[in-house]
Structure formats: structure tokens, C-alpha cells
PDB file of C-alpha atoms in Angstrom:
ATOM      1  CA  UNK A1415      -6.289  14.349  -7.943  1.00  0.00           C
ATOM      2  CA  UNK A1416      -3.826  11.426  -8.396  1.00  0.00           C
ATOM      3  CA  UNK A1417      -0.604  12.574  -7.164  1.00  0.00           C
ATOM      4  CA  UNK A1418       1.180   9.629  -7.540  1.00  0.00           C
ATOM      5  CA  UNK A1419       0.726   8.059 -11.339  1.00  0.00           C
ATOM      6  CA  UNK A1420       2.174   5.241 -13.172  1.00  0.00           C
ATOM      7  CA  UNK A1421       1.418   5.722 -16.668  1.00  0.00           C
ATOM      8  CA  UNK A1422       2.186   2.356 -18.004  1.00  0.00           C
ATOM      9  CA  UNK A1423      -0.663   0.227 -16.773  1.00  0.00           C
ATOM     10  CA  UNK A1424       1.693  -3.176 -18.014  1.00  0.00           C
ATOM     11  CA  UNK A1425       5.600  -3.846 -19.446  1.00  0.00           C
ATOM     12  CA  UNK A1426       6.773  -7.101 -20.648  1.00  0.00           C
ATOM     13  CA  UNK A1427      10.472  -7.496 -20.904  1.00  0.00           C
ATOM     14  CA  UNK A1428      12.509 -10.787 -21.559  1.00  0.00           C
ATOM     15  CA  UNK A1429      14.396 -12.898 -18.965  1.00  0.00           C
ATOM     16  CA  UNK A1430      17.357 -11.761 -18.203  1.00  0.00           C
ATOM     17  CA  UNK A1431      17.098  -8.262 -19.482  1.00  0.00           C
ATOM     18  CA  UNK A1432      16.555  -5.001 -17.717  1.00  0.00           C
ATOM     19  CA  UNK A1433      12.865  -3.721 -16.328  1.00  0.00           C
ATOM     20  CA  UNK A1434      12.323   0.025 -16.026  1.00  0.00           C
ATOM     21  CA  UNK A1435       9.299   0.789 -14.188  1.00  0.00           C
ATOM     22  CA  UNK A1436       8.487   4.422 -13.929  1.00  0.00           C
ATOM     23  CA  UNK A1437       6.478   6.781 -11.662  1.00  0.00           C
ATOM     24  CA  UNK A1438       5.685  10.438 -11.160  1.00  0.00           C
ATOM     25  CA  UNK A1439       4.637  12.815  -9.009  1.00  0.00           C
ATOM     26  CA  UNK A1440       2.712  16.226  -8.442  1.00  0.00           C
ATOM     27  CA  UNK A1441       3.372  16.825  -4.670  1.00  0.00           C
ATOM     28  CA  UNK A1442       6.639  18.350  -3.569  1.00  0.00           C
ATOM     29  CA  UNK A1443       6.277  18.178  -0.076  1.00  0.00           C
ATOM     30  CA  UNK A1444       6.632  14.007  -0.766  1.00  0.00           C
ATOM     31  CA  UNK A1445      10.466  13.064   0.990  1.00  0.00           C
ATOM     32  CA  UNK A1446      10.273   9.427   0.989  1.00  0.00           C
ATOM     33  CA  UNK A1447       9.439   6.922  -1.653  1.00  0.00           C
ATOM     34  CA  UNK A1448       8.783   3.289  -2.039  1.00  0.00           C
ATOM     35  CA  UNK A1449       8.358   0.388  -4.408  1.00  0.00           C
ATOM     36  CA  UNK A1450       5.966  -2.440  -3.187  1.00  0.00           C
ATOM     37  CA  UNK A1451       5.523  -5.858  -5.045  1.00  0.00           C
ATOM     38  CA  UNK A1452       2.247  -7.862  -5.508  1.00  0.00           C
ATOM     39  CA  UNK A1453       0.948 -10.891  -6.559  1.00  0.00           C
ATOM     40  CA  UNK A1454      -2.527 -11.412  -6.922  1.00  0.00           C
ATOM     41  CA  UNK A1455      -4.782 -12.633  -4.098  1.00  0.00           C
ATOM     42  CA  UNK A1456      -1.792 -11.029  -1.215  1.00  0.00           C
ATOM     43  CA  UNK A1457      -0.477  -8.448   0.381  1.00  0.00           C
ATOM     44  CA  UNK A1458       2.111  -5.444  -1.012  1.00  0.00           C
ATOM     45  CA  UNK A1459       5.534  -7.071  -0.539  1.00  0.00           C
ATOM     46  CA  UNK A1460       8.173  -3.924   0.605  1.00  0.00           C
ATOM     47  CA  UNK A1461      11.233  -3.789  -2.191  1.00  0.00           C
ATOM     48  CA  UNK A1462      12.943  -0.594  -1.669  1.00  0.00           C
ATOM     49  CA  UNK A1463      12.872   2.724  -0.481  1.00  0.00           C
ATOM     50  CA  UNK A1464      14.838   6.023  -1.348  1.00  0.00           C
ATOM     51  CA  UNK A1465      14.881   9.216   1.032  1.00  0.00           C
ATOM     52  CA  UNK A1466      14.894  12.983  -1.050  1.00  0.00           C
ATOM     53  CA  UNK A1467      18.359  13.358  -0.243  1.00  0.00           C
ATOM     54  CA  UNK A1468      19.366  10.622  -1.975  1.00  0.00           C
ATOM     55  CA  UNK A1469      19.154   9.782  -5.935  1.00  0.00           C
ATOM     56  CA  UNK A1470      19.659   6.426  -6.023  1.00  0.00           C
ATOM     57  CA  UNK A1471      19.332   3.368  -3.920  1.00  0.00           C
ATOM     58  CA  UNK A1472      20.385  -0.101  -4.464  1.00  0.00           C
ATOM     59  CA  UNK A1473      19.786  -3.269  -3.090  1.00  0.00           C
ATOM     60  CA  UNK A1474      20.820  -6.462  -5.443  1.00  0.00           C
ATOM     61  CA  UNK A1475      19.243  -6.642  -8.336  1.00  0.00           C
ATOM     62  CA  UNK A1476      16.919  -3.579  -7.444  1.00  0.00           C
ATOM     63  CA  UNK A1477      18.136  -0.094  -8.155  1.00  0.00           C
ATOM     64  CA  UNK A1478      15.872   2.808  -7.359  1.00  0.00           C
ATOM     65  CA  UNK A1479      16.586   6.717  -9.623  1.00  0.00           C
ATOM     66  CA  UNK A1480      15.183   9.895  -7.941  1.00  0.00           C
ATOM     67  CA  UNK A1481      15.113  12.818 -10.095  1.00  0.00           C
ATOM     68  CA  UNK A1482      13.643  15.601  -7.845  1.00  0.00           C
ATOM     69  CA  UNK A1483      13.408  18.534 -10.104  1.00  0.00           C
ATOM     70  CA  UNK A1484      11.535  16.439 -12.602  1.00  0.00           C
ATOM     71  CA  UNK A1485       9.263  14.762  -9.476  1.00  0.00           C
ATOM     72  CA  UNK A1486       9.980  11.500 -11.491  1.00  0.00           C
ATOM     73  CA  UNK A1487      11.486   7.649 -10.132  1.00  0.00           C
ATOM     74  CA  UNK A1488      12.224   4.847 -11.449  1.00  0.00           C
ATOM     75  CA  UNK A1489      13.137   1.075 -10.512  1.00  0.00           C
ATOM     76  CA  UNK A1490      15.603  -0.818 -12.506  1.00  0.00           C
ATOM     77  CA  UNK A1491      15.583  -4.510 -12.021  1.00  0.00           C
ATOM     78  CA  UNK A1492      18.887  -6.333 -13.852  1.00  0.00           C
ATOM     79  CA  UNK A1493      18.809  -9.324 -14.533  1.00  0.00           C
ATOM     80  CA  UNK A1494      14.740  -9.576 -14.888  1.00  0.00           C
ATOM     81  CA  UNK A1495      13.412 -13.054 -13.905  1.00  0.00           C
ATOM     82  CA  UNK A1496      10.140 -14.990 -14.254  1.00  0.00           C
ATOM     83  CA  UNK A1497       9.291 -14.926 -10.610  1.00  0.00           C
ATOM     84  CA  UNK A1498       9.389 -10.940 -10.816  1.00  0.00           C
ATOM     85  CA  UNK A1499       6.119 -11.032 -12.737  1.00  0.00           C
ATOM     86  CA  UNK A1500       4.238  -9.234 -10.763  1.00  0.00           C
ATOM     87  CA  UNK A1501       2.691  -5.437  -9.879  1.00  0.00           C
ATOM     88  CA  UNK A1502       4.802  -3.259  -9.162  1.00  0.00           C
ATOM     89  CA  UNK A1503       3.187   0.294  -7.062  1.00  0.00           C
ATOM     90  CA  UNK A1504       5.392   3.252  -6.467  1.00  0.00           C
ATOM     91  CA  UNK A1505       4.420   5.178  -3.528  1.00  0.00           C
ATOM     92  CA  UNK A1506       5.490   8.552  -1.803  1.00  0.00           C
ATOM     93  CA  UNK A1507       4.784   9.828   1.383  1.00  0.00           C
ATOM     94  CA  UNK A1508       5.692  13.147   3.144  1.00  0.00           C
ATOM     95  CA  UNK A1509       7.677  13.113   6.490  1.00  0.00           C
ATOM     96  CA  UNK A1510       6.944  14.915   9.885  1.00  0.00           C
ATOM     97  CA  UNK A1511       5.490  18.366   9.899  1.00  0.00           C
ATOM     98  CA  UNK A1512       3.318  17.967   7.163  1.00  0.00           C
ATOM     99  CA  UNK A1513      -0.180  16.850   6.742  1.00  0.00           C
ATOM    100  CA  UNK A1514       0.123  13.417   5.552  1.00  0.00           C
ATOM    101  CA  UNK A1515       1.477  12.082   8.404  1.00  0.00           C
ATOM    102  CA  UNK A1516       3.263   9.506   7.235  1.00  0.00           C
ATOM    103  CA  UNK A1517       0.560   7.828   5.154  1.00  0.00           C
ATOM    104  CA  UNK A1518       1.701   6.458   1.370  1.00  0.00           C
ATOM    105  CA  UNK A1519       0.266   7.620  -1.578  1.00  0.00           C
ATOM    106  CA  UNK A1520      -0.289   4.984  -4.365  1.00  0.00           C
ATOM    107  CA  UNK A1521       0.232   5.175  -8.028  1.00  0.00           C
ATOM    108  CA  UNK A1522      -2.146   2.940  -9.998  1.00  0.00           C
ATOM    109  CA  UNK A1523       0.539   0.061 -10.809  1.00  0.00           C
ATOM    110  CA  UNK A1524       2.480  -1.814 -13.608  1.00  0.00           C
ATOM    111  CA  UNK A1525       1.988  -5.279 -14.418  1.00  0.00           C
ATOM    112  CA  UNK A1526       5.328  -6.573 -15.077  1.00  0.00           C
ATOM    113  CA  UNK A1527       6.135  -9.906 -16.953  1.00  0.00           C
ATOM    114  CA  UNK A1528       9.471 -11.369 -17.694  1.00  0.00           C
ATOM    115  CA  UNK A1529       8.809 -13.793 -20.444  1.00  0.00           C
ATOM    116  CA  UNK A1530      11.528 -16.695 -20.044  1.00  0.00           C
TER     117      UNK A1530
ATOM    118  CA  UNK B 582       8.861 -13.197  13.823  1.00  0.00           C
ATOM    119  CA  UNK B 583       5.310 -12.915  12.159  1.00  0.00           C
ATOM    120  CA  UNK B 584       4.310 -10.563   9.865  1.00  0.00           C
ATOM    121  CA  UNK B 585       1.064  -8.676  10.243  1.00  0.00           C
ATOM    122  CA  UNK B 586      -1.934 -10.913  10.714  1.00  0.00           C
ATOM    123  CA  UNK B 587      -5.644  -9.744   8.796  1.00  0.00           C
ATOM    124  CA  UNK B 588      -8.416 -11.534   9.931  1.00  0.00           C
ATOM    125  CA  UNK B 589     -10.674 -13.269   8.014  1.00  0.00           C
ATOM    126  CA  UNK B 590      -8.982 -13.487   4.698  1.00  0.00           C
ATOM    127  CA  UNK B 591     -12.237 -13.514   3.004  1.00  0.00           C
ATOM    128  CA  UNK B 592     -15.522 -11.713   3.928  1.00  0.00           C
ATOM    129  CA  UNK B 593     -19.394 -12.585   2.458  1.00  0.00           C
ATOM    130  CA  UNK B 594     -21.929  -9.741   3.989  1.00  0.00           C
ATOM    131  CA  UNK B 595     -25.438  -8.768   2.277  1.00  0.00           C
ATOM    132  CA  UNK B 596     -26.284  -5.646   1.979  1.00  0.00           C
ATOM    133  CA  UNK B 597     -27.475  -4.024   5.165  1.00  0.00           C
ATOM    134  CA  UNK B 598     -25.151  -6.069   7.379  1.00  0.00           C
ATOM    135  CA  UNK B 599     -21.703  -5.325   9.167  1.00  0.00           C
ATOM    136  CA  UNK B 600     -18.160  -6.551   8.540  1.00  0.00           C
ATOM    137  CA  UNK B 601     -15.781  -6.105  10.769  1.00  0.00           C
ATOM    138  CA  UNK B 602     -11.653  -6.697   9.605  1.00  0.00           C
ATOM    139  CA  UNK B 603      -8.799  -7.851  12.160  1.00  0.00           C
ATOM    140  CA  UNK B 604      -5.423  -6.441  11.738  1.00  0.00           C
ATOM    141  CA  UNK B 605      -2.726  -7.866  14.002  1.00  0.00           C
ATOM    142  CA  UNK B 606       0.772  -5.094  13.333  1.00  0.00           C
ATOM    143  CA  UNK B 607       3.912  -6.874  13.728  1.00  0.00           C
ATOM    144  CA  UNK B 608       5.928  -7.104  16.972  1.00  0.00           C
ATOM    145  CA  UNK B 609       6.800  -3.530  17.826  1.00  0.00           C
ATOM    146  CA  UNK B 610       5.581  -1.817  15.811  1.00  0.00           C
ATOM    147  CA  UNK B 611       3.329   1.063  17.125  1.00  0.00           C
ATOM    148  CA  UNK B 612       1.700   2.238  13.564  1.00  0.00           C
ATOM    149  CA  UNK B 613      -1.495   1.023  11.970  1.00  0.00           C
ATOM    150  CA  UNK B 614      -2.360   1.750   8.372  1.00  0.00           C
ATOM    151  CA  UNK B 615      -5.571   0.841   6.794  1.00  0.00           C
ATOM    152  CA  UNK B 616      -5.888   0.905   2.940  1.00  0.00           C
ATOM    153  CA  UNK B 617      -8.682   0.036   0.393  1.00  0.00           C
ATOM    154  CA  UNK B 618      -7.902  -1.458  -3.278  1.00  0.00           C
ATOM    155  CA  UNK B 619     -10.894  -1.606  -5.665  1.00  0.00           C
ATOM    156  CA  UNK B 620     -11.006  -3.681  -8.520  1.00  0.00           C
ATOM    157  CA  UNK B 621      -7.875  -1.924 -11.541  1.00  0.00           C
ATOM    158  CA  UNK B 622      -7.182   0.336  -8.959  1.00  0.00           C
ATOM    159  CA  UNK B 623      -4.258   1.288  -6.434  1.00  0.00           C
ATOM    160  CA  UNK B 624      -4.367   1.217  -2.678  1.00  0.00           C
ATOM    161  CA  UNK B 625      -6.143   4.580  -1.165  1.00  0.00           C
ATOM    162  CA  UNK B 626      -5.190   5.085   2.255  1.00  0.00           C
ATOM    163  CA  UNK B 627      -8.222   5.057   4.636  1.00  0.00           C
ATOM    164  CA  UNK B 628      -6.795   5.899   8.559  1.00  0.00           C
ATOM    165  CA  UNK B 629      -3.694   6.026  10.638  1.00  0.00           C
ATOM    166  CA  UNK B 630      -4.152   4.820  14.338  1.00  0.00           C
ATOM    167  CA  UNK B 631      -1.541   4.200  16.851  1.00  0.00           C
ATOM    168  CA  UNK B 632      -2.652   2.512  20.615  1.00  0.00           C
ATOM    169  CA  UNK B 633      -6.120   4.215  21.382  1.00  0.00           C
ATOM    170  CA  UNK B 634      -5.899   7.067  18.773  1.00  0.00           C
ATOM    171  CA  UNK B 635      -6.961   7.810  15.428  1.00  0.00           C
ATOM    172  CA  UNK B 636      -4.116  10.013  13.780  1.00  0.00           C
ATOM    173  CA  UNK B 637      -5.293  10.631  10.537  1.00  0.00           C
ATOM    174  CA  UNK B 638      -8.973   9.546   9.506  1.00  0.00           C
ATOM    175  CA  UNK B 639      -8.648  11.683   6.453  1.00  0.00           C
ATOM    176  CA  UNK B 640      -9.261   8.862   3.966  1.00  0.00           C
ATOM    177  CA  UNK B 641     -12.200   7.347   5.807  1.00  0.00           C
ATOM    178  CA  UNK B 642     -15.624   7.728   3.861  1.00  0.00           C
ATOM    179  CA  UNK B 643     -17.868   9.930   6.370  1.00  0.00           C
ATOM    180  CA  UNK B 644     -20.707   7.911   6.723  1.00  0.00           C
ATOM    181  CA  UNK B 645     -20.721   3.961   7.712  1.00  0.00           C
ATOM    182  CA  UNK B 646     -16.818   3.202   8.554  1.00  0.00           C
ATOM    183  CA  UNK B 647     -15.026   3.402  11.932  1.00  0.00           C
ATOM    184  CA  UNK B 648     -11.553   1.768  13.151  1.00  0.00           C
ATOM    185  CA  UNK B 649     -10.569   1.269  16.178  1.00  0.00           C
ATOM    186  CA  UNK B 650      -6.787   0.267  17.875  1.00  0.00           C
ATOM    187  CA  UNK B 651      -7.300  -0.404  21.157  1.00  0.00           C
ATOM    188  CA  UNK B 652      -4.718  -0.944  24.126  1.00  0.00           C
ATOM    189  CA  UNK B 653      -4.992  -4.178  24.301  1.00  0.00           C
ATOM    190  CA  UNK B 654      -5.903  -6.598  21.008  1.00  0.00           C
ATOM    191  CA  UNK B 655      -5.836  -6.012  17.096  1.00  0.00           C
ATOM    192  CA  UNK B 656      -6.965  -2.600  15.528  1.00  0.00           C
ATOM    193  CA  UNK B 657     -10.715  -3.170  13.955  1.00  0.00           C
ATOM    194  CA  UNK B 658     -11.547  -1.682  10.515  1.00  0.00           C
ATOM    195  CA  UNK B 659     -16.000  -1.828  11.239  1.00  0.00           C
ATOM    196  CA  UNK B 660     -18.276  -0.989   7.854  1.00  0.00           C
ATOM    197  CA  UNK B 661     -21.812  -0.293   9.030  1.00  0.00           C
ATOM    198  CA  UNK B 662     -24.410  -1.404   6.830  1.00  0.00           C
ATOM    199  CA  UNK B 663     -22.256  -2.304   4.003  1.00  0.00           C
ATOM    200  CA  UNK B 664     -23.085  -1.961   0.274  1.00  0.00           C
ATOM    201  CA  UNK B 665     -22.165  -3.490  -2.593  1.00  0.00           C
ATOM    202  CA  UNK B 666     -19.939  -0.404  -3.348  1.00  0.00           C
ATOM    203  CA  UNK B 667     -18.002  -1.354  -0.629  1.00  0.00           C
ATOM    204  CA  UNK B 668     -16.775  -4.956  -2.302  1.00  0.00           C
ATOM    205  CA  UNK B 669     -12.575  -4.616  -2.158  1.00  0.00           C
ATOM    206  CA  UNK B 670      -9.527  -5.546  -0.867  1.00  0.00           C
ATOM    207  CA  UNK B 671      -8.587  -3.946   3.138  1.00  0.00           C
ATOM    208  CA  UNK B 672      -5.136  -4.250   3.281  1.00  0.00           C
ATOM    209  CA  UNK B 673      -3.715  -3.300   6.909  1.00  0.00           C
ATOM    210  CA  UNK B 674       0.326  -2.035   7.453  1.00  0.00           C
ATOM    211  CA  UNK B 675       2.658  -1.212  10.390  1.00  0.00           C
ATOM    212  CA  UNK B 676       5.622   0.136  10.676  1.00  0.00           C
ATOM    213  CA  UNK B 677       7.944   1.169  13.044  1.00  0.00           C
ATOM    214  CA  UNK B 678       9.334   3.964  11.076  1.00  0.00           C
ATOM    215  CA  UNK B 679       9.116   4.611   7.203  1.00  0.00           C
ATOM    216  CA  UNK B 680       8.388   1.220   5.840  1.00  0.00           C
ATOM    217  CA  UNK B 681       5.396  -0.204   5.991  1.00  0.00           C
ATOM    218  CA  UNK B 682       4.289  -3.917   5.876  1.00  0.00           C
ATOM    219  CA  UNK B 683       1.467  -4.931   4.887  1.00  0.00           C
ATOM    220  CA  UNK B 684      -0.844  -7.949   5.750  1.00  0.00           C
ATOM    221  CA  UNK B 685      -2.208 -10.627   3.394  1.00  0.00           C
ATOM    222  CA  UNK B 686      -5.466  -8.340   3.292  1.00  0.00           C
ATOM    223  CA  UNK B 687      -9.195  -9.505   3.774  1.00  0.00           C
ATOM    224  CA  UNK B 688     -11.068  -9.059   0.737  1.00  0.00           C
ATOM    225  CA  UNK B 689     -14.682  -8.216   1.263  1.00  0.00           C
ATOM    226  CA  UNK B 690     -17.956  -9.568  -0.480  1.00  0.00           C
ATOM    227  CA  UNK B 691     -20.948  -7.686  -0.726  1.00  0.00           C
ATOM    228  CA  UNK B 692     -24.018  -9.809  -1.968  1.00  0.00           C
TER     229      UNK B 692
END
């Protein structure tokens, strides 16, 4: 049961344009979401985050949509760059008082590649 | 202010044998995350541990796997008898609150 899904397994966009990655999920008790970055052979790099009570987030270039009633994100980067090429995973997790105790749930990733 | 620390980085073990993975968290932070990535696939969350407990060991396979974060030292991800099914990437996070960090991950050969 994949609760967290990206459905675009890849996006290419050119430099200096904007990257829409997109991610949805199944689980309403999920409160707190994240985008991580990775490059091959390391670890998940933290981008941004966005609580449930908020819709958007932004932090430079990075913009993050929440759209609760739809159980859909989204990350906007503007202006893309070569050195964003990368994976990008969503991932949502459910705060105290629940069962998931804090643990984040994965969607399968988008390879991203800004093309200069 | 170092980030968290995974020990080795790489891992050979034949079948049979045991492999165990370091995870250093960073600097205050009390939460330890272990997560598995096969090959195409996303991270699947394996166990939760903070100092001497297991919180959540709902992602850990039944048979073969144990972790460990004691008082003192790094938490220990152990695979018993390891098969080649079990050839993937062990990432390890912390966090202090709701972000998690993650480690440069040891990725794990089965022969």
C-alpha cells in the first residue's frame, strides 16, 4: 500500500525555467511533509518542509503547495539550475498521537534534470 | 558541527554471514531512524530508537535484523545471516524534532 506516490518517475526542464515536482497522498492522518534531495551514491539532503496548517512554504528558490482536501503537494523550484539535477522524494509523516510516530513515509522519487 | 556519521560506507558479506551498520546521530539529537532503499525504489522506514529503546520496530523484517542504540556509542543496525535479498542502501537519520538528517548511508553487498 504506497501511501506516499510520485507518479512521474523523471522531468526534464530547461535552465532557468520552473520545475514542478508533484506528490500525493492516501493517509489523512499525515501533518507534516518534506522534500529531500539526492544524488547518487549519498545521503537524502533536507530541502523543505510544510506543516498541515500551512499551504505554502518558501525558502529561496524553493516553494512548497499543500492542497489538503486533494491530499496533493508540490515543489516549485524558479529559476531551475544544472546542479539541481537530482532526485527529488516527497515524504509525509504523522505527528504525536498517532501510530507512526514520527517516522517518514517515502514516495518512489523524480529524477529531475535541468538541461543548461 | 558534523552531520550524522554511517559506518562503513560500503559493505561485502557472503551469504550466511553478518553485517553490522554504524550510525553516529548528530550532536543533540536524541532520534534514530533507520531506512532501507532497494535498487528503483524509495526509502522504507525500518525502526525508530531513541537511547536504549526501540520505539517503533514496525518496519523491521521479523526474522534476521535487530538494532540497537545504546547509552553510550552509535546505534547498530545487525542483519543475521544475510542474503542476497538483503543487497541495498541503510540510510540512518536523526532529528531533534521534525526534520530528519540523514547520513551518507552504507550500502551493503551480498555475494
Amino acid at each position: 500500500d504506497q501511501q506516499v506516490k510520485q507518479n512521474s518517475p523523471s522531468l526534464s526542464v530547461q535552465e532557468g525555467r520552473i520545475s514542478i515536482l508533484n506528490c500525493d497522498y492516501t493517509n489523512s492522518m499525515f501533518d507534516y511533509f518534506l522534500w529531500y534531495k539526492k544524488y547518487p551514491a549519498e545521503g537524502p539532503t533536507f530541502l523543505i518542509s510544510i506543516s498541515s496548517i500551512k499551504d505554502k512554504n518558501e525558502d529561496g528558490r524553493f516553494t512548497v503547495f499543500l492542497n489538503k482536501s486533494a491530499k496533493h503537494l508540490s515543489l516549485h523550484i524558479v529559476p531551475s539550475q544544472p546542479g539541481d539535477s537530482a532526485v527529488y522524494f516527497c515524504a509525509a509523516s504523522a505527528g504525536p498521537g498517532s501510530s507512526n510516530t514520527g517516522k517518514l513515509i517515502f514516495g518512489q522519487g523524480t529524477t529531475l534534470q535541468v538541461k543548461p | 558541527n558534523a552531520g550524522v556519521m554511517q559506518n562503513p560506507r560500503h559493505l561485502v558479506r557472503r551469504r550466511g554471514q553478518e553485517a553490522r551498520l554504524r550510525c553516529s546521530p548528530m550532536k543533540g539529537h536524541s532520534h534514530v531512524y533507520w531506512y532501507r532503499q532497494l535498487p528503483e525504489e524509495g526509502l522504507k522506514f525500518m525502526v525508530y530508537l531513541q537511547k536504549e529503546n526501540i520505539i517503533d520496530e514496525s518496519g523491521m523484517p521479523k526474522e534476521r535484523f535487530s538494532a540497537e542504540f545504546p547509552k553510550e556509542g552509535p546505534s547498530i543496525l545487525r542483519i543475521q545471516q544475510v542474503v542476497r535479498g538483503d543487497s541495498a542502501a541503510y540510510f540512518c537519520a536523526s532529528s531533534a524534532w521534525n526534520e530528519q538528517f540523514f547520513g551518507p548511508g552504507t550500502r551493503l553487498t551480498v555475494l
